[in-house]
Amino acid sequence: MTGRWISRLLGLHSWAVYVFFYAPIAVLVFLSFNDNRLVTVWTGASLRWYREMLENDQVLSAIRNSLIVAGVSTIVSVVLGTAAALGLERFRWRGRRIFDGLLYLPIIIPDVTMAVMMLLFFVQVFGLVELAFGPKIGLGLATISLSHVAFNISFVAVVVRARLAGLDPALEEAAADLYADRRQAFLHVTLPLIMPGVLGGALLALTLSLDDVVITSFVSGPGSTTLPVYVFGLVKRGVTPLINAVSTVMLVASMLLVFVSLIFQRGDGKVPQGTRQ
Amino acid sequence: MAAPVTPELEAAAERAQARRGLLVSLPAYAYLVVFFAIPLVIVFVVSVFGRRNPRGATVYGPPTLDAYRKIFEPGPDGSYLVLEIVWRSLWLSVVTTIVCLLLAYPLAYYIATRTPRVRNALLVLVMIPFWSNFLVRTYAWRVLLGRSGPVTAVTSALGLTDTPMIFTVNAVLIGLVYGFLPFMVLPLYAAIERMDWSLVEAARDLYASGWQAFRKITWPLSRPGVIAGSILVFIPAFGAYVTPEILGGSKTTLLGSYIVRQFLQARDAPFGSALSFVLMSVMLGATIVYFRTGARNL
């Protein structure tokens, strides 16, 4: 039977692709426990490079910067992005189409173009501020956070909109019929229902912020290096066991985020009946 | 008793709705205008009105297309460096897209045809690399393909080659495929999973061979997924920066790295801006094609 052969081949191919997905990561994690200064010469297991990482002030300050930027930009973009999703999905207004288009652009635009945009923008703004008020300001955590919000709003809005589109507006109307005012209807009906979308958007924003190299490296100043930018700088100079250890920590962090998001998605199923089309 | 709905009341309600919609969207709208639309305009202005002076600063003058013309002009050594880089970026991203499609389609088909329990587990296994840090995943290949890396050890043990693959076009290609493969699998899976399988059964009942059923039913029905996945892979691959910087060498410069170099090394902001604008236009073009072909309903 050819059918059985094809399905066997399909299975074999799929498992090969999974090996392709995971083998490089596994090798990296494995080598991070190598005691030797040379990455690929195995001389025994140790936590030496993790210890070195925790004693490295540059790594620690980069981690701190990354967490600050990711936290701030996620919170701001979740609030703004959720509001934008509501405004587009629940109301008809003039200029809605233009806003819709503008909201999609940061998703489509290549990282490099966005990085160039933000750099030139901040340079111009700083020039104007200096001209008008005198003080010299420079690139730093603030400009990184502002840039991350600029791309994260769109991703949050897209995720929340997908959730809103699947909700029955009749639920909100029912709340209004039962004398809930707009604020109550939002807090007690709409918000709980779109919560999985909001949290999903937040996790996406967090991940994108913690992943970004190009835009951040353009708008960061001295002392405001984030972890990916710091690691990128190290990697360009070569492979070291320290990078392996830092990489493993970053991988574990992203996997934790995946599992958190899976737990939230499981909460998805608990939404009352009739809310999904 | 409820008041009768008059046209005036309806118009007032509509106006109130419009006002509220704008009000809710206003903070995000204003933010994107200030921190996205204005920066985009600045890039365009710099590319048209700016010129690089000998000290590497940007000065402004009457509009000119010199920065754009520079893309098509030969460099001091007579070679068309920029066009070469654009061409290399283009074919590398096309090859990346095709390889991803060839790897992802059978995988997505396999996942979609499993039982729900297995299917979810297999999907999570695709999601994990999708969410994992891109830089770290690319760096892993630097270790694997490096001088004393495992892949090099295997190829030299097999007597194939002793030269490590790192810093070659092939290394960049592997990195791009590895980096963007999940973007191809997920939309393909979504398209195949929602397919109406009774159509395939009907085709088989009417004596279509497995191949005929695939070509006439499964493939056309999964096309929105093919288009969506191809766009999602092609766009970031064409503008890639991290992958060629880590896995490539001096002979494998791609457009993304070249643009960054205009700002951080050559200090030619007008030329860099012009290149970024061209890059963005290609992306927008590709996206419009995507929406035109109706993949939006995915």
XYZ file of C-alpha atoms in Angstrom:
575
model
C 0.000 0.000 0.000
C 1.412 3.389 -0.986
C -0.826 5.169 1.539
C 0.862 3.539 4.501
C 4.289 4.361 3.104
C 3.351 7.997 2.675
C 2.046 8.252 6.208
C 5.228 6.603 7.516
C 7.342 9.061 5.546
C 5.266 11.929 6.921
C 5.875 10.737 10.460
C 9.582 10.285 9.858
C 9.854 13.728 8.287
C 7.982 15.332 11.188
C 10.218 13.803 13.810
C 13.271 14.869 11.825
C 11.969 18.457 11.838
C 11.459 18.252 15.601
C 15.054 17.063 15.997
C 16.096 20.047 13.860
C 14.093 22.320 16.195
C 15.468 20.993 19.449
C 18.953 19.544 18.860
C 20.712 22.936 18.592
C 19.036 24.184 21.776
C 19.869 20.943 23.584
C 23.538 21.122 22.556
C 23.730 24.722 23.773
C 22.179 23.918 27.151
C 24.423 20.875 27.523
C 27.590 22.855 26.727
C 26.677 25.569 29.221
C 27.547 23.064 31.975
C 31.004 22.417 30.512
C 33.809 23.369 32.881
C 36.336 24.094 30.107
C 37.123 27.592 28.877
C 36.939 26.192 25.338
C 33.276 25.713 24.553
C 33.505 22.468 22.608
C 36.180 20.687 24.658
C 34.334 18.745 27.330
C 36.257 18.433 30.587
C 33.469 17.804 33.059
C 30.212 19.206 34.359
C 30.187 22.298 36.510
C 28.164 25.384 37.302
C 31.270 27.523 36.901
C 29.893 29.740 34.128
C 26.617 30.326 35.938
C 28.606 31.451 38.973
C 30.685 33.705 36.729
C 27.512 35.117 35.218
C 26.139 36.021 38.643
C 29.401 37.779 39.503
C 29.489 39.718 36.233
C 28.205 43.242 36.914
C 27.642 43.976 33.211
C 25.384 40.935 32.825
C 23.453 41.802 35.958
C 22.936 45.419 34.958
C 21.873 44.290 31.463
C 19.334 41.897 33.015
C 18.039 44.707 35.241
C 17.714 47.075 32.268
C 15.910 44.417 30.227
C 13.415 43.767 32.990
C 12.730 47.492 33.498
C 12.196 48.116 29.767
C 10.097 44.957 29.296
C 7.964 45.720 32.371
C 7.323 49.373 31.560
C 6.729 48.866 27.844
C 4.412 45.890 28.449
C 2.231 47.740 30.955
C 1.928 50.872 28.811
C 1.319 48.981 25.578
C -1.270 46.662 27.161
C -3.320 49.658 28.361
C -3.016 51.580 25.087
C -3.352 48.509 22.858
C -6.453 47.190 24.651
C -8.106 50.623 24.423
C -7.252 50.778 20.720
C -8.746 47.307 20.163
C -11.970 48.355 21.914
C -12.158 51.604 19.968
C -11.777 49.804 16.646
C -13.912 46.769 17.353
C -16.819 48.283 19.296
C -17.329 51.753 17.820
C -17.829 53.247 14.366
C -16.098 56.578 13.914
C -14.592 58.689 11.198
C -10.848 58.153 10.767
C -11.224 54.611 12.048
C -9.840 53.149 8.828
C -6.736 55.356 8.902
C -6.056 54.375 12.506
C -6.557 50.721 11.568
C -3.884 51.035 8.876
C -1.494 52.927 11.138
C -1.916 50.253 13.789
C -0.842 47.486 11.380
C 2.283 49.270 10.130
C 4.580 48.599 13.123
C 3.913 44.852 12.674
C 4.784 44.854 8.980
C 7.727 47.254 9.070
C 11.160 45.592 9.244
C 13.083 45.942 12.509
C 15.912 47.749 10.780
C 13.646 50.429 9.303
C 11.962 50.944 12.672
C 15.380 51.246 14.342
C 16.443 53.912 11.830
C 13.144 55.742 12.351
C 13.451 55.862 16.115
C 17.118 56.924 16.066
C 16.548 59.808 13.623
C 13.417 60.857 15.530
C 15.116 61.020 18.925
C 18.146 62.814 17.489
C 15.834 65.480 16.031
C 13.815 65.787 19.252
C 16.965 66.084 21.362
C 18.296 68.736 19.008
C 15.075 70.736 19.319
C 14.973 70.389 23.109
C 18.554 71.563 23.370
C 17.832 74.489 21.093
C 14.677 75.520 22.949
C 15.466 74.763 26.598
C 19.218 74.225 26.790
C 19.621 70.908 28.615
C 21.441 68.120 26.809
C 19.564 64.824 26.977
C 20.648 61.538 25.502
C 19.546 58.035 24.575
C 18.842 55.653 27.445
C 16.252 53.429 29.097
C 13.511 55.996 28.409
C 14.091 56.041 24.648
C 14.289 52.226 24.585
C 10.987 51.918 26.467
C 9.271 54.512 24.253
C 10.405 52.605 21.136
C 9.283 49.237 22.501
C 5.830 50.640 23.293
C 5.653 51.910 19.687
C 5.797 48.371 18.282
C 4.101 46.548 21.169
C 0.827 48.538 21.044
C 0.068 47.011 17.652
C 0.751 43.422 18.695
C -1.386 43.783 21.841
C -4.183 45.407 19.835
C -4.198 42.589 17.252
C -4.395 39.865 19.916
C -7.113 41.641 21.938
C -9.109 42.398 18.786
C -9.099 38.735 17.810
C -10.591 37.972 21.222
C -13.155 40.800 20.994
C -14.251 39.708 17.531
C -15.208 36.308 18.935
C -17.358 37.857 21.699
C -21.087 38.307 21.397
C -21.924 42.043 21.762
C -25.302 40.894 23.129
C -23.587 40.151 26.450
C -22.645 43.798 26.884
C -26.136 44.837 25.752
C -27.624 42.476 28.315
C -25.542 44.155 31.012
C -26.866 47.522 29.862
C -30.434 46.184 29.919
C -29.851 45.156 33.523
C -29.034 48.784 34.397
C -25.246 48.468 34.433
C -23.676 51.768 33.460
C -20.913 51.801 30.856
C -18.142 51.541 33.436
C -19.806 48.639 35.247
C -20.512 46.816 31.990
C -16.881 47.173 31.003
C -15.441 46.123 34.372
C -17.826 43.229 35.049
C -18.601 41.901 31.570
C -16.237 42.992 28.813
C -12.947 43.036 30.701
C -13.263 39.555 32.265
C -14.255 38.146 28.879
C -11.312 39.659 26.978
C -8.857 38.937 29.807
C -7.275 35.889 28.073
C -6.639 38.103 25.047
C -5.202 40.892 27.198
C -2.876 38.468 29.000
C -1.902 36.823 25.712
C -1.082 40.257 24.312
C 0.910 41.104 27.432
C 2.981 37.923 27.113
C 3.620 38.630 23.445
C 4.698 42.203 24.279
C 6.954 40.929 27.047
C 8.563 38.373 24.717
C 9.058 40.855 21.879
C 10.594 43.377 24.252
C 12.957 40.791 25.728
C 13.866 39.585 22.196
C 14.614 42.867 20.490
C 18.190 43.550 19.430
C 18.149 45.915 16.455
C 15.808 48.684 17.618
C 17.233 48.653 21.146
C 20.841 48.871 19.999
C 19.972 51.955 17.925
C 18.247 53.849 20.736
C 20.327 52.778 23.746
C 22.942 55.000 25.299
C 25.914 54.321 27.540
C 24.908 52.244 30.568
C 21.470 51.362 29.197
C 22.391 48.112 27.405
C 19.732 45.406 27.586
C 20.547 41.701 27.874
C 20.015 40.750 24.195
C 22.074 43.739 23.026
C 24.852 42.857 25.467
C 24.835 39.195 24.409
C 24.752 40.190 20.733
C 27.877 42.285 21.262
C 29.626 39.340 22.926
C 28.523 36.852 20.266
C 29.933 38.996 17.459
C 33.351 38.636 19.088
C 33.129 34.865 19.386
C 31.773 31.880 21.269
C 32.357 31.746 25.029
C 31.037 29.476 27.777
C 29.675 32.547 29.558
C 27.363 33.262 26.595
C 26.178 29.635 26.756
C 25.173 30.084 30.392
C 23.419 33.418 29.781
C 21.690 31.909 26.715
C 20.422 28.979 28.745
C 18.958 31.360 31.322
C 17.238 33.309 28.512
C 15.851 30.072 27.032
C 14.494 28.959 30.391
C 12.856 32.375 30.830
C 11.110 32.174 27.438
C 9.958 28.616 28.104
C 8.482 29.708 31.435
C 6.559 32.373 29.508
C 5.256 29.716 27.080
C 3.961 27.622 29.948
C 2.340 30.633 31.626
C 0.615 31.438 28.337
C -0.554 27.825 28.004
C -2.109 28.022 31.456
C -3.936 31.199 30.443
C -5.133 29.549 27.252
C -6.512 26.724 29.305
C -8.517 29.374 31.182
C -9.893 30.206 27.749
C -12.186 27.203 27.831
C -13.832 28.344 31.055
C -15.501 31.300 29.372
C -19.308 31.067 29.681
C -21.107 29.455 26.793
C -22.246 31.561 23.886
C -19.269 33.898 24.012
C -17.444 32.192 21.186
C -18.832 32.152 17.720
C -42.950 53.141 27.712
C -39.923 53.447 25.506
C -39.587 56.600 23.444
C -40.062 56.066 19.695
C -36.794 55.934 17.769
C -36.622 58.981 15.519
C -33.989 59.704 12.865
C -32.767 62.571 15.080
C -32.277 60.256 18.052
C -30.496 57.729 15.882
C -28.153 60.377 14.488
C -27.417 61.609 18.018
C -26.646 58.065 19.149
C -24.359 57.629 16.173
C -22.531 60.852 16.993
C -22.138 59.797 20.623
C -20.738 56.463 19.457
C -18.295 58.140 17.128
C -17.139 60.472 19.902
C -16.659 57.621 22.358
C -14.792 55.480 19.812
C -12.350 58.255 19.047
C -11.909 59.012 22.743
C -11.103 55.377 23.603
C -8.645 55.061 20.727
C -7.104 58.497 21.150
C -4.192 57.640 23.497
C -2.908 54.849 21.247
C -3.638 56.915 18.135
C -1.687 59.908 19.470
C 1.166 57.671 20.608
C 1.513 56.054 17.187
C 1.363 59.400 15.412
C 4.139 60.851 17.595
C 6.346 57.774 17.945
C 5.688 56.063 14.627
C 4.180 58.247 11.896
C 6.394 61.278 12.576
C 9.590 59.159 12.734
C 8.582 57.560 9.431
C 8.181 61.010 7.858
C 11.575 62.048 9.296
C 13.276 59.071 7.605
C 11.741 60.106 4.299
C 12.733 63.760 4.814
C 16.329 62.793 5.650
C 16.534 60.535 2.578
C 15.338 63.320 0.254
C 16.550 66.577 1.836
C 19.654 65.355 3.669
C 23.210 65.010 2.441
C 26.271 63.706 4.179
C 28.996 66.303 4.633
C 32.682 65.238 4.693
C 32.680 65.024 8.497
C 29.835 62.514 8.442
C 27.164 64.916 9.676
C 23.853 65.329 7.872
C 23.122 68.743 6.383
C 19.908 69.742 4.674
C 19.289 71.389 1.316
C 16.924 71.322 -1.648
C 15.303 67.944 -2.358
C 17.357 65.432 -4.326
C 17.152 61.767 -5.244
C 20.933 61.302 -4.934
C 20.595 58.920 -1.991
C 18.241 56.699 -4.006
C 20.381 56.995 -7.123
C 23.364 55.737 -5.125
C 21.655 52.338 -4.889
C 22.022 51.853 -8.650
C 25.452 53.381 -9.054
C 28.737 51.448 -9.050
C 31.007 52.017 -6.060
C 34.554 53.444 -6.224
C 35.867 50.020 -7.278
C 33.386 49.795 -10.138
C 31.270 47.025 -8.608
C 27.558 47.351 -8.050
C 27.857 46.579 -4.337
C 24.397 47.754 -3.239
C 22.560 45.964 -6.020
C 24.547 42.835 -5.235
C 23.499 43.045 -1.585
C 19.844 43.660 -2.482
C 19.927 40.738 -4.926
C 21.581 38.449 -2.345
C 19.005 39.399 0.298
C 16.219 38.765 -2.178
C 17.256 35.302 -3.341
C 18.310 34.209 0.145
C 14.903 35.161 1.543
C 13.145 33.445 -1.375
C 15.190 30.243 -0.861
C 14.517 30.464 2.894
C 10.785 30.717 2.200
C 10.830 27.722 -0.173
C 12.877 25.528 2.187
C 10.586 26.478 5.087
C 7.543 25.583 2.976
C 9.012 22.191 2.002
C 9.856 21.398 5.627
C 6.686 22.824 7.169
C 3.943 21.551 4.865
C 4.368 17.821 5.579
C 4.844 18.616 9.276
C 1.687 20.765 9.445
C -0.238 18.075 7.554
C 1.038 15.421 9.970
C 0.076 17.486 13.045
C -3.375 18.313 11.655
C -4.177 14.647 10.996
C -3.352 13.381 14.531
C -5.842 12.812 17.347
C -6.637 16.004 19.337
C -4.427 15.012 22.299
C -1.348 14.268 20.186
C -2.081 17.297 18.037
C -1.976 19.674 21.010
C 1.269 18.200 22.276
C 2.885 18.482 18.838
C 1.681 22.072 18.514
C 3.194 23.036 21.860
C 6.475 21.583 20.584
C 6.285 24.049 17.667
C 5.247 26.923 19.932
C 8.283 26.582 22.219
C 10.878 27.463 19.551
C 8.443 30.100 18.242
C 8.495 31.882 21.617
C 12.136 31.201 22.459
C 14.651 33.990 22.196
C 15.626 34.442 18.542
C 19.169 35.627 19.281
C 19.874 32.580 21.444
C 18.512 30.192 18.820
C 20.729 31.790 16.183
C 23.738 31.715 18.494
C 23.249 27.953 18.957
C 24.126 27.501 15.266
C 27.257 29.560 15.700
C 28.365 26.964 18.262
C 27.244 24.015 16.110
C 28.802 25.202 12.831
C 31.946 26.724 14.328
C 35.537 25.581 13.853
C 35.437 22.904 16.541
C 31.642 22.588 16.628
C 29.751 19.282 16.529
C 28.568 19.658 12.923
C 32.099 20.343 11.703
C 33.366 17.373 13.717
C 30.782 15.112 12.073
C 31.445 16.319 8.515
C 35.214 15.931 8.889
C 34.833 12.491 10.521
C 32.699 11.421 7.563
C 35.455 12.678 5.286
C 33.163 15.252 3.682
C 34.919 18.508 4.468
C 37.225 19.923 7.083
C 36.286 23.547 6.605
C 33.624 24.729 9.041
C 30.415 26.048 7.522
C 30.312 29.152 9.719
C 30.502 32.568 7.969
C 29.239 31.139 4.647
C 25.979 31.722 2.785
C 24.880 28.208 3.729
C 25.299 29.013 7.417
C 23.134 32.122 6.995
C 20.535 30.070 5.111
C 20.395 27.448 7.885
C 20.057 30.207 10.475
C 17.237 31.911 8.584
C 15.329 28.644 8.033
C 15.816 27.666 11.664
C 14.740 31.082 12.893
C 11.588 31.489 10.825
C 10.343 27.898 10.354
C 7.736 28.173 13.163
C 6.194 31.187 11.342
C 5.500 28.842 8.424
C 4.237 25.837 10.401
C 1.576 27.656 12.427
C -0.483 29.280 9.609
C -0.152 26.113 7.480
C -1.464 24.066 10.375
C -4.350 26.496 10.879
C -5.320 26.221 7.199
C -5.056 22.425 6.970
C -6.770 21.841 10.297
C -9.892 23.830 9.389
C -10.185 22.075 6.021
C -13.350 20.112 5.240
C -12.014 16.546 5.039
C -15.266 15.207 3.608
C -14.229 16.869 0.335
C -11.132 14.675 0.211
C -13.242 11.629 1.016
C -15.675 12.558 -1.740
C -12.785 12.856 -4.199
C -11.485 9.442 -3.145
C -14.998 7.968 -3.508
C -14.989 9.280 -7.050
C -11.810 7.280 -7.732
C -9.308 10.146 -7.432
C -5.865 8.859 -6.516
C -4.256 10.092 -3.305
C -2.081 12.436 -5.315
C -5.008 13.753 -7.364
C -7.037 14.382 -4.219
C -4.127 16.270 -2.719
C -3.502 18.350 -5.814
C -7.141 19.185 -6.527
C -8.518 19.489 -2.966
C -6.007 19.693 -0.119
C -3.465 21.972 -1.772
C -5.963 24.599 -3.062
C -7.777 24.613 0.293
C -4.535 25.114 2.221
C -3.358 27.925 -0.052
C -4.296 30.743 2.356
C -1.949 29.100 4.867
C 0.786 28.775 2.243
C 0.500 32.465 1.367
C 0.316 33.645 4.986
C 3.279 31.493 6.012
C 5.352 32.576 3.010
C 4.782 36.257 3.781
C 5.542 35.734 7.469
C 8.863 34.081 6.559
C 9.817 36.244 3.586
C 9.350 39.618 5.306
C 11.650 39.107 8.315
C 14.148 37.099 6.223
C 14.485 39.917 3.690
C 15.213 42.470 6.408
C 17.260 40.089 8.572
C 20.042 41.601 10.636
C 20.855 39.334 13.579
C 21.265 36.119 11.540
C 23.737 37.377 8.914
C 25.682 39.287 11.575
C 26.175 36.184 13.719
C 26.419 33.408 11.120
C 27.578 35.278 8.019
C 30.886 36.709 6.930
C 32.119 39.696 4.972
C 30.944 38.122 1.704
C 27.400 37.453 2.923
C 26.304 40.961 3.913
C 22.537 41.322 3.649
C 20.459 44.465 3.266
C 19.623 44.707 6.993
C 23.273 44.692 8.082
C 24.215 47.064 5.272
C 21.633 49.619 6.428
C 22.822 49.403 10.026
C 26.386 49.939 8.810
C 25.360 53.202 7.103
C 24.436 54.588 10.500
C 26.944 53.052 12.888
C 30.046 53.057 10.672
C 29.739 54.986 7.391
C 27.731 57.798 9.043
C 25.688 58.322 5.899
C 22.201 58.904 7.296
C 20.589 60.027 3.994
C 21.742 56.879 2.153
C 20.788 54.642 5.100
C 17.374 56.301 5.234
C 16.853 55.800 1.506
C 17.742 52.108 1.848
C 15.374 51.682 4.824
C 12.625 53.283 2.812
C 13.221 50.892 -0.093
C 13.248 47.940 2.319
C 9.963 49.071 3.847
C 8.356 49.533 0.427
C 9.218 45.950 -0.551
C 7.584 44.736 2.670
C 4.476 46.827 2.099
C 4.268 45.532 -1.467
C 4.516 41.946 -0.271
C 1.857 42.573 2.377
C -0.535 44.133 -0.117
C -0.131 41.059 -2.322
C -0.960 38.992 0.751
C -4.183 40.883 1.469
C -5.171 40.903 -2.210
C -4.934 37.140 -2.465
C -7.540 36.854 0.247
C -5.360 35.210 2.857
C -6.694 37.781 5.310
C -9.577 35.521 6.245
C -7.221 32.974 7.721
